Short mmCIF file of C-alpha atoms in Angstrom, two decimals:
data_model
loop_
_atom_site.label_atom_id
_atom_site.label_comp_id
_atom_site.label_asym_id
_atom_site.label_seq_id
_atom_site.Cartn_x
_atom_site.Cartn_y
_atom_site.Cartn_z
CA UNK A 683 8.52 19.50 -5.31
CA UNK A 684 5.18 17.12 -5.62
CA UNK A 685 3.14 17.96 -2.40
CA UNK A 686 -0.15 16.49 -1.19
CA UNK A 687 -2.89 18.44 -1.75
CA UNK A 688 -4.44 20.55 0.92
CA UNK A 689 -8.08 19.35 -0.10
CA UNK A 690 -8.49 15.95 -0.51
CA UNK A 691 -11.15 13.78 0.71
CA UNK A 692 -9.73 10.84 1.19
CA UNK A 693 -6.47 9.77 2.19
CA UNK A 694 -4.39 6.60 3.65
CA UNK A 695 -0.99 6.81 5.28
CA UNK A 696 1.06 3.38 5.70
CA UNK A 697 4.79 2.69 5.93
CA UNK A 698 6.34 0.28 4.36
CA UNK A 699 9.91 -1.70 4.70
CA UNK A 700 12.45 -1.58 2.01
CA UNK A 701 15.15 -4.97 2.03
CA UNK A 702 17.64 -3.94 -0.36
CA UNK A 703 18.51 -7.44 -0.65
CA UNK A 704 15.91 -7.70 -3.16
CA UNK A 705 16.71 -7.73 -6.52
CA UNK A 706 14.44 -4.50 -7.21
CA UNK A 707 15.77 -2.59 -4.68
CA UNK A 708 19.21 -3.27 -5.74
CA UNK A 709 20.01 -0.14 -6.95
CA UNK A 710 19.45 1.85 -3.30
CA UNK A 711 22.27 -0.43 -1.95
CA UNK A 712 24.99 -0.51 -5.13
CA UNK A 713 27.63 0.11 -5.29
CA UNK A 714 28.47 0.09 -1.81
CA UNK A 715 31.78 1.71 -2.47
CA UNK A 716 31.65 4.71 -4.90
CA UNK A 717 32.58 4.48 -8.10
CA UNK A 718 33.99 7.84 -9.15
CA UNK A 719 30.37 10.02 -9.79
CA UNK A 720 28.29 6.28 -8.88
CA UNK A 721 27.28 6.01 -5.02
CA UNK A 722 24.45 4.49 -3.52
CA UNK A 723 21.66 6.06 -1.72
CA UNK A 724 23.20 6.21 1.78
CA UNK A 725 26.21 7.54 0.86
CA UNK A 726 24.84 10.21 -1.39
CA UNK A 727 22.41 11.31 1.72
CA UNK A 728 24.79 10.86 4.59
CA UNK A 729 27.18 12.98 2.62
CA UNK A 730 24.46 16.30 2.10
CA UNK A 731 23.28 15.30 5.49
CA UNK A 732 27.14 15.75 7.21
CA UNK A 733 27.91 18.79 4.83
CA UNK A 734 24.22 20.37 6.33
CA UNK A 735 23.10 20.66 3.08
CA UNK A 736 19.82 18.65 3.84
CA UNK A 737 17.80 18.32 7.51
CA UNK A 738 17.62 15.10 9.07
CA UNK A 739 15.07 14.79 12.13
CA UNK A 740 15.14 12.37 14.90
CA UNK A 741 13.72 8.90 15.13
CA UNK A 742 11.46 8.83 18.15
CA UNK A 743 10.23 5.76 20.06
CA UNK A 744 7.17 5.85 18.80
CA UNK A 745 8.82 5.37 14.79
CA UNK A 746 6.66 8.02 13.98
CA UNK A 747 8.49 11.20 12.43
CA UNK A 748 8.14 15.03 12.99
CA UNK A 749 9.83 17.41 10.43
CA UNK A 750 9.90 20.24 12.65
CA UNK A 751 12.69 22.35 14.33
CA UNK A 752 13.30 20.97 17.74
CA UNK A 753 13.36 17.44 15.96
CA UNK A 754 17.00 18.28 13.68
CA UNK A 755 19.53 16.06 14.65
CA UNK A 756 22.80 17.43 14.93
CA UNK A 757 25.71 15.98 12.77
CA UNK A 758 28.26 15.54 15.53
CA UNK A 759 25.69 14.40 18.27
CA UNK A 760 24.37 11.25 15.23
CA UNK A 761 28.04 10.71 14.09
CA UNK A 762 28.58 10.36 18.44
CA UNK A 763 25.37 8.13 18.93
CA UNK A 764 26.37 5.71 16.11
CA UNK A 765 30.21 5.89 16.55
CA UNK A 766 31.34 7.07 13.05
CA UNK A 767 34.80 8.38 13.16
CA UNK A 768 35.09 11.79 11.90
CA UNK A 769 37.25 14.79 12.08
CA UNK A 770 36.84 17.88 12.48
CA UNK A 771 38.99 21.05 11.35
CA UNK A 772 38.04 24.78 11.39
CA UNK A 773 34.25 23.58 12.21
CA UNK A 774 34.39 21.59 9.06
CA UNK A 775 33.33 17.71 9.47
CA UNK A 776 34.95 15.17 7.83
CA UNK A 777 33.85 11.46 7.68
CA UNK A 778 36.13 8.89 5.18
CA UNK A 779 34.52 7.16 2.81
CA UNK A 780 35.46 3.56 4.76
CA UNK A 781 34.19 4.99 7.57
CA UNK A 782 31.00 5.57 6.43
CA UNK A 783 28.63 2.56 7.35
CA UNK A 784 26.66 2.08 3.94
CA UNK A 785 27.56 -1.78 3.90
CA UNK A 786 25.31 -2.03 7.17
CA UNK A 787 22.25 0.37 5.89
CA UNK A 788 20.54 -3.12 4.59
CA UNK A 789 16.93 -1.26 4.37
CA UNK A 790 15.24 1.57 4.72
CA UNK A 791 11.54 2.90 5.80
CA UNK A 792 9.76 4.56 3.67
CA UNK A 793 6.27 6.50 4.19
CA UNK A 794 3.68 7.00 1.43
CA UNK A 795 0.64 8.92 1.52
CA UNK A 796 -2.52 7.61 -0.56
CA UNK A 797 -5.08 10.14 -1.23
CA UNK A 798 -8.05 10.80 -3.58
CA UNK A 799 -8.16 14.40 -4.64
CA UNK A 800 -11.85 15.13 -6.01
CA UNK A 801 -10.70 18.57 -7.57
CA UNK A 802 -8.92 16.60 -9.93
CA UNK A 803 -11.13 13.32 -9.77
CA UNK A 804 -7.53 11.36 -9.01
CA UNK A 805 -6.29 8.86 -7.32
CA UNK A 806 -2.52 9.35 -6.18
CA UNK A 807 -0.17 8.21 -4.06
CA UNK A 808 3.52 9.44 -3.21
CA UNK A 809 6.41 9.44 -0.99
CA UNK A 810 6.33 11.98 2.11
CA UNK A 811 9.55 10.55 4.44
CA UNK A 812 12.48 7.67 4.01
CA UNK A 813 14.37 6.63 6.98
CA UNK A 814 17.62 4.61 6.22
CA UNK A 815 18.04 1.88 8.75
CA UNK A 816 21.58 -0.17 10.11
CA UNK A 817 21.45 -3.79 10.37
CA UNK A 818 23.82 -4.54 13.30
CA UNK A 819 25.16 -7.50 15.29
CA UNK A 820 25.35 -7.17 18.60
CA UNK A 821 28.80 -7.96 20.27
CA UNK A 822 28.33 -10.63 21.88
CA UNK A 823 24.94 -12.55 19.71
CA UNK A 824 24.85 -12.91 16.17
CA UNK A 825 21.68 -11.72 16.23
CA UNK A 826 20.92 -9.06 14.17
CA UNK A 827 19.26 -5.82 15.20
CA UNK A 828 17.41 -2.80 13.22
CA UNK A 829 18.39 0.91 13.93
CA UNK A 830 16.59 3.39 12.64
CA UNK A 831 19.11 6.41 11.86
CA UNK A 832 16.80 9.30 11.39
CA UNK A 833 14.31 10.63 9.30
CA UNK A 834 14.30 13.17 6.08
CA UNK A 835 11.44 14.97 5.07
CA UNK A 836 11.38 13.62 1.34
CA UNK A 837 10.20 16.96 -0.15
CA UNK A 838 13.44 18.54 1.12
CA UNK A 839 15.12 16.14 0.19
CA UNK A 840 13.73 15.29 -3.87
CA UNK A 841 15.62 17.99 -5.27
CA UNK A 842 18.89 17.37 -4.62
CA UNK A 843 18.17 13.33 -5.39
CA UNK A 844 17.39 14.54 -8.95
CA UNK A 845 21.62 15.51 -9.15
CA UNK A 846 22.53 11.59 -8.76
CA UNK A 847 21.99 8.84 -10.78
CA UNK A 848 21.34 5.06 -10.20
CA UNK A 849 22.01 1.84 -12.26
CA UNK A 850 18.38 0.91 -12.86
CA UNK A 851 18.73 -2.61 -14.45
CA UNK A 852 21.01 -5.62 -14.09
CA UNK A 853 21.23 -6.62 -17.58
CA UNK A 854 21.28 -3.39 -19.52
CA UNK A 855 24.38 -1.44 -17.28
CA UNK A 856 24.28 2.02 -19.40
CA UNK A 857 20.25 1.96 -18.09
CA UNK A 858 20.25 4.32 -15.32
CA UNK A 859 17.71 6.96 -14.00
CA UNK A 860 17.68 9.30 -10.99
CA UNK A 861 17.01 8.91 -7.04
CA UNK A 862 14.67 11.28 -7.49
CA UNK A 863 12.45 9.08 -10.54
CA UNK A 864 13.42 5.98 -8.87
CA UNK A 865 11.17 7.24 -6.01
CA UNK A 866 8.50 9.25 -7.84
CA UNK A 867 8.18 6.27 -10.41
CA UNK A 868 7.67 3.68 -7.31
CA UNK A 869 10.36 1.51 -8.71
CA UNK A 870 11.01 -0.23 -5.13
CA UNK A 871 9.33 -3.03 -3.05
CA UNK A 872 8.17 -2.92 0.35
CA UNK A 873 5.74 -4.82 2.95
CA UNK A 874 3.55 -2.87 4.76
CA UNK A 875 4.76 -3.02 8.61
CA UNK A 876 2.46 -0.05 9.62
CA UNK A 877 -0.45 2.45 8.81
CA UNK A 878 -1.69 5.61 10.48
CA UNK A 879 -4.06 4.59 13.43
CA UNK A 880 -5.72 5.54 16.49
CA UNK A 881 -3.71 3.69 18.54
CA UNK A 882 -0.27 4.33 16.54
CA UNK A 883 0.05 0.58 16.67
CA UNK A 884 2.26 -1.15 14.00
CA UNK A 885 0.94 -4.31 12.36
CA UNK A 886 3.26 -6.87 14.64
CA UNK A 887 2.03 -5.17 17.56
CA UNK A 888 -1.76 -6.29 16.67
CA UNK A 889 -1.19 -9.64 15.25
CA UNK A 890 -0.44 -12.34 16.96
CA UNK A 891 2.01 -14.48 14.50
CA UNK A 892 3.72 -14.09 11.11
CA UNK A 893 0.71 -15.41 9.50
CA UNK A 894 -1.53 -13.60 10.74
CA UNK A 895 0.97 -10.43 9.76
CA UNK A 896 1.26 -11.65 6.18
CA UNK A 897 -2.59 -11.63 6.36
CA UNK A 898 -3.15 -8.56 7.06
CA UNK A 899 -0.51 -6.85 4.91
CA UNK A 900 -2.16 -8.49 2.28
CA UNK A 901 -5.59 -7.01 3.60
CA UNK A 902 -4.24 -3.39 3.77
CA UNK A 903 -3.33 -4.00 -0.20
CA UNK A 904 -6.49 -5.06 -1.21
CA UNK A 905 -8.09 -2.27 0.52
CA UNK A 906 -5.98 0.32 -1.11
CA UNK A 907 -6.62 -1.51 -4.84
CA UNK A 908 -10.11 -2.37 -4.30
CA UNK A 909 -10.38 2.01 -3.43
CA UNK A 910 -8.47 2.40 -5.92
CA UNK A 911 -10.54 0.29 -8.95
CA UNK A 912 -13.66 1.63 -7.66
CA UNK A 913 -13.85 5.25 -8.07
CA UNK A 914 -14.89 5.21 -11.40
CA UNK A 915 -17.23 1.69 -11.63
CA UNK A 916 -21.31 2.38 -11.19
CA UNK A 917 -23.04 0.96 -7.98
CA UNK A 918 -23.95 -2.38 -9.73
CA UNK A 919 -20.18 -3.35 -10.55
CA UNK A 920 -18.71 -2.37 -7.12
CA UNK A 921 -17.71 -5.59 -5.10
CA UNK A 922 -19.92 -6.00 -2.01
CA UNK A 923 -16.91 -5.70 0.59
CA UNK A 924 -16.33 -1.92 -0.31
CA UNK A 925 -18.17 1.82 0.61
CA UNK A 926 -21.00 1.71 -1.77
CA UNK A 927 -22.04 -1.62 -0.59
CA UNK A 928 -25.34 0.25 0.31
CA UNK A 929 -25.57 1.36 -2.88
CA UNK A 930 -24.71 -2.01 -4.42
CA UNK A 931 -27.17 -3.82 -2.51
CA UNK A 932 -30.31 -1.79 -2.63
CA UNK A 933 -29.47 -2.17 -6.94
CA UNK A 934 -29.37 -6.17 -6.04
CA UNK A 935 -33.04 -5.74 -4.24
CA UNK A 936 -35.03 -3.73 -6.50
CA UNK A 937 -33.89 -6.16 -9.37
CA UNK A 938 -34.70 -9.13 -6.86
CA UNK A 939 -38.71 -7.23 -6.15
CA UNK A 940 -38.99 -6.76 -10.12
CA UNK A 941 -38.17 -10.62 -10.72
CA UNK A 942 -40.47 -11.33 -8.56
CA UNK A 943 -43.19 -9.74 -9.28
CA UNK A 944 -42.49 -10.40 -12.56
CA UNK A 945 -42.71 -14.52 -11.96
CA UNK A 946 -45.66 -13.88 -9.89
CA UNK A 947 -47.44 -12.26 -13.33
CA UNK A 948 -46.18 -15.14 -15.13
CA UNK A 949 -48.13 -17.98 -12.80
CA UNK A 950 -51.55 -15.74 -12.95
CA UNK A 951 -51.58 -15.40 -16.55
CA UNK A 952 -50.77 -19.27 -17.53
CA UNK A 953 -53.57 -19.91 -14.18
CA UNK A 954 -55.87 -17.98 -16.29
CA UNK A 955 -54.96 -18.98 -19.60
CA UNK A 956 -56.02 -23.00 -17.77
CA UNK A 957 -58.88 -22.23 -16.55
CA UNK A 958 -59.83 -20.27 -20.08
CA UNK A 959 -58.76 -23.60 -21.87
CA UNK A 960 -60.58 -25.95 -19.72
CA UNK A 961 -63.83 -24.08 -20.12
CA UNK A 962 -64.27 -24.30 -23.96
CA UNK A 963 -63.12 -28.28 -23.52
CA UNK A 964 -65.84 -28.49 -21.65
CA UNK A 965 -68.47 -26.35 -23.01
CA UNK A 966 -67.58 -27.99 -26.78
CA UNK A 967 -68.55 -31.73 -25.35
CA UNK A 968 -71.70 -30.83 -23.64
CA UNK A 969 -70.16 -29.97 -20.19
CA UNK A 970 -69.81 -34.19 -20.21
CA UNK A 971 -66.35 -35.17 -19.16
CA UNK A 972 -65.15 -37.24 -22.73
CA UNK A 973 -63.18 -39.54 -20.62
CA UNK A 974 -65.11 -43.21 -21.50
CA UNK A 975 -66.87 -45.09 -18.97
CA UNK A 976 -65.92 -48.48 -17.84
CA UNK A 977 -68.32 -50.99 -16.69
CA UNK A 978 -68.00 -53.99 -15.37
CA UNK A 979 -70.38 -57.27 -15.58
CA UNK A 980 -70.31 -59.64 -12.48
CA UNK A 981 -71.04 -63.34 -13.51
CA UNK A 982 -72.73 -65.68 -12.49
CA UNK A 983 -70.65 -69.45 -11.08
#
């Protein structure tokens, strides 16, 4: 299991939004219906999840997520909450596999954790929750609306995704890898919809339209790459929008003070070398000026 380090002097928490209608994250969503050993990622999870051989903790209102005891969901009261049929015999639940809504799990949330560890002098980032979400209709709107199902504590989870493999390309269909690298390689893609703030505010609930939204998911990448490709560049090379702009711009001054005092030298000494010039010119023709004089003769009508 890969944890965060305890020491770490930076770090950056954001969540991001998995549609596994996109061709890269294709292979959380197929196949849909197993295929003898093949299942998708619901499926394999809801299955450990109903068996209680993995933890699954609620999804509060806030959409932020607590891995601790008095946050477990219980398999009957979820299975209740969602209406999945199920049996039960001899405290054994059983859910059949066309009963199991993994057609309707269209995406899934997934929390990563960005940190700089300076015992190591490296940047990392990795996964820390996932939260599987249904894609609903309501029954009487087309309209289609997000529930979050609940959240699993990915480090509980990561070694029991290593058991089940996933088709990882369309056009080569023996090329597979497990849940487990799929994850820990970053093979998905996901907007940002949220980072770790004072005011546990998600990024719709700050900006005031869609562009403004795409704007600043595009911000929150920039900040994390610009972080990222600065670590190791001196305080001349770092872009003037990042931390060692201080740095950066006190380099930009003191070359700015030596160019010009160096320009300043440069007048003086060709002032100098002028005046030097113009005093032998004058002292070799007698201190006369040798520019010829004109005279003119006024005659007489």
């Amino acid at each position: 299991i890969m944890q965060t380090p305890t020491e770490v002097v930076w770090k950056r928490d954001i969540y991001r939004t998995l549609d596994l209608t996109k061709e890269k994250n294709a292979s959380l969503y197929y196949p849909i219906e197993p295929q003898g050993e093949s299942m998708n990622l619901f499926t394999y999870i809801f299955k450990l999840f109903v068996n209680n051989d993995i933890p699954a903790y609620s999804y509060n209102l806030d959409g932020n997520e607590s891995f601790t005891p008095e946050n477990k969901v219980n398999p009957k009261d979820l299975l209740d909450d969602f209406g999945i049929y199920y049996e039960e015999k001899n405290g054994v639940i059983d859910v059949a596999q066309s009963d199991i809504p993994s057609a309707q799990v269209l995406s899934y949330y997934v929390k990563e954790s960005h940190y700089f560890d300076q015992r190591t002098a490296t940047y990392n980032y990795r996964i820390t929750a996932i939260c599987p979400v249904i894609h609903k209709a309501g029954d009487f709107s087309t309209e289609v609306t997000k529930y979050p199902i609940f959240w699993l504590n990915f480090d509980e989870i990561s070694p029991l995704l290593t058991r089940q493999k996933v088709m990882s390309s369309s056009y080569n269909n023996v090329s597979s890898m497990t849940l487990s690298d799929y994850f820990l390689k970053h093979c998905y893609e996901g907007e940002i919809y949220k980072t770790v703030n004072l005011r546990n505010l998600s990024i719709n609930q700050y900006c005031k339209n869609d562009s403004a939204v795409k704007k600043e998911q595009k911000n929150i990448e920039k900040q994390l790459s610009d972080f990222r490709g600065n670590l190791w560049k001196t305080p001349a090379e770092v872009p003037a929008d990042t931390t060692a702009t201080e740095a950066s711009d006190s380099v930009k001054s003191e070359k700015a003070e030596v160019a010009k005092t160096e320009k300043k030298e440069e007048q003086k000494t060709r002032r100098t070398t002028k005046k030097s010039s113009d005093a032998k010119a004058s002292k070799s023709s007698g201190g006369k000026s040798s520019a010829p004089r004109v005279s003119v003769r006024r005659t007489r009508r």
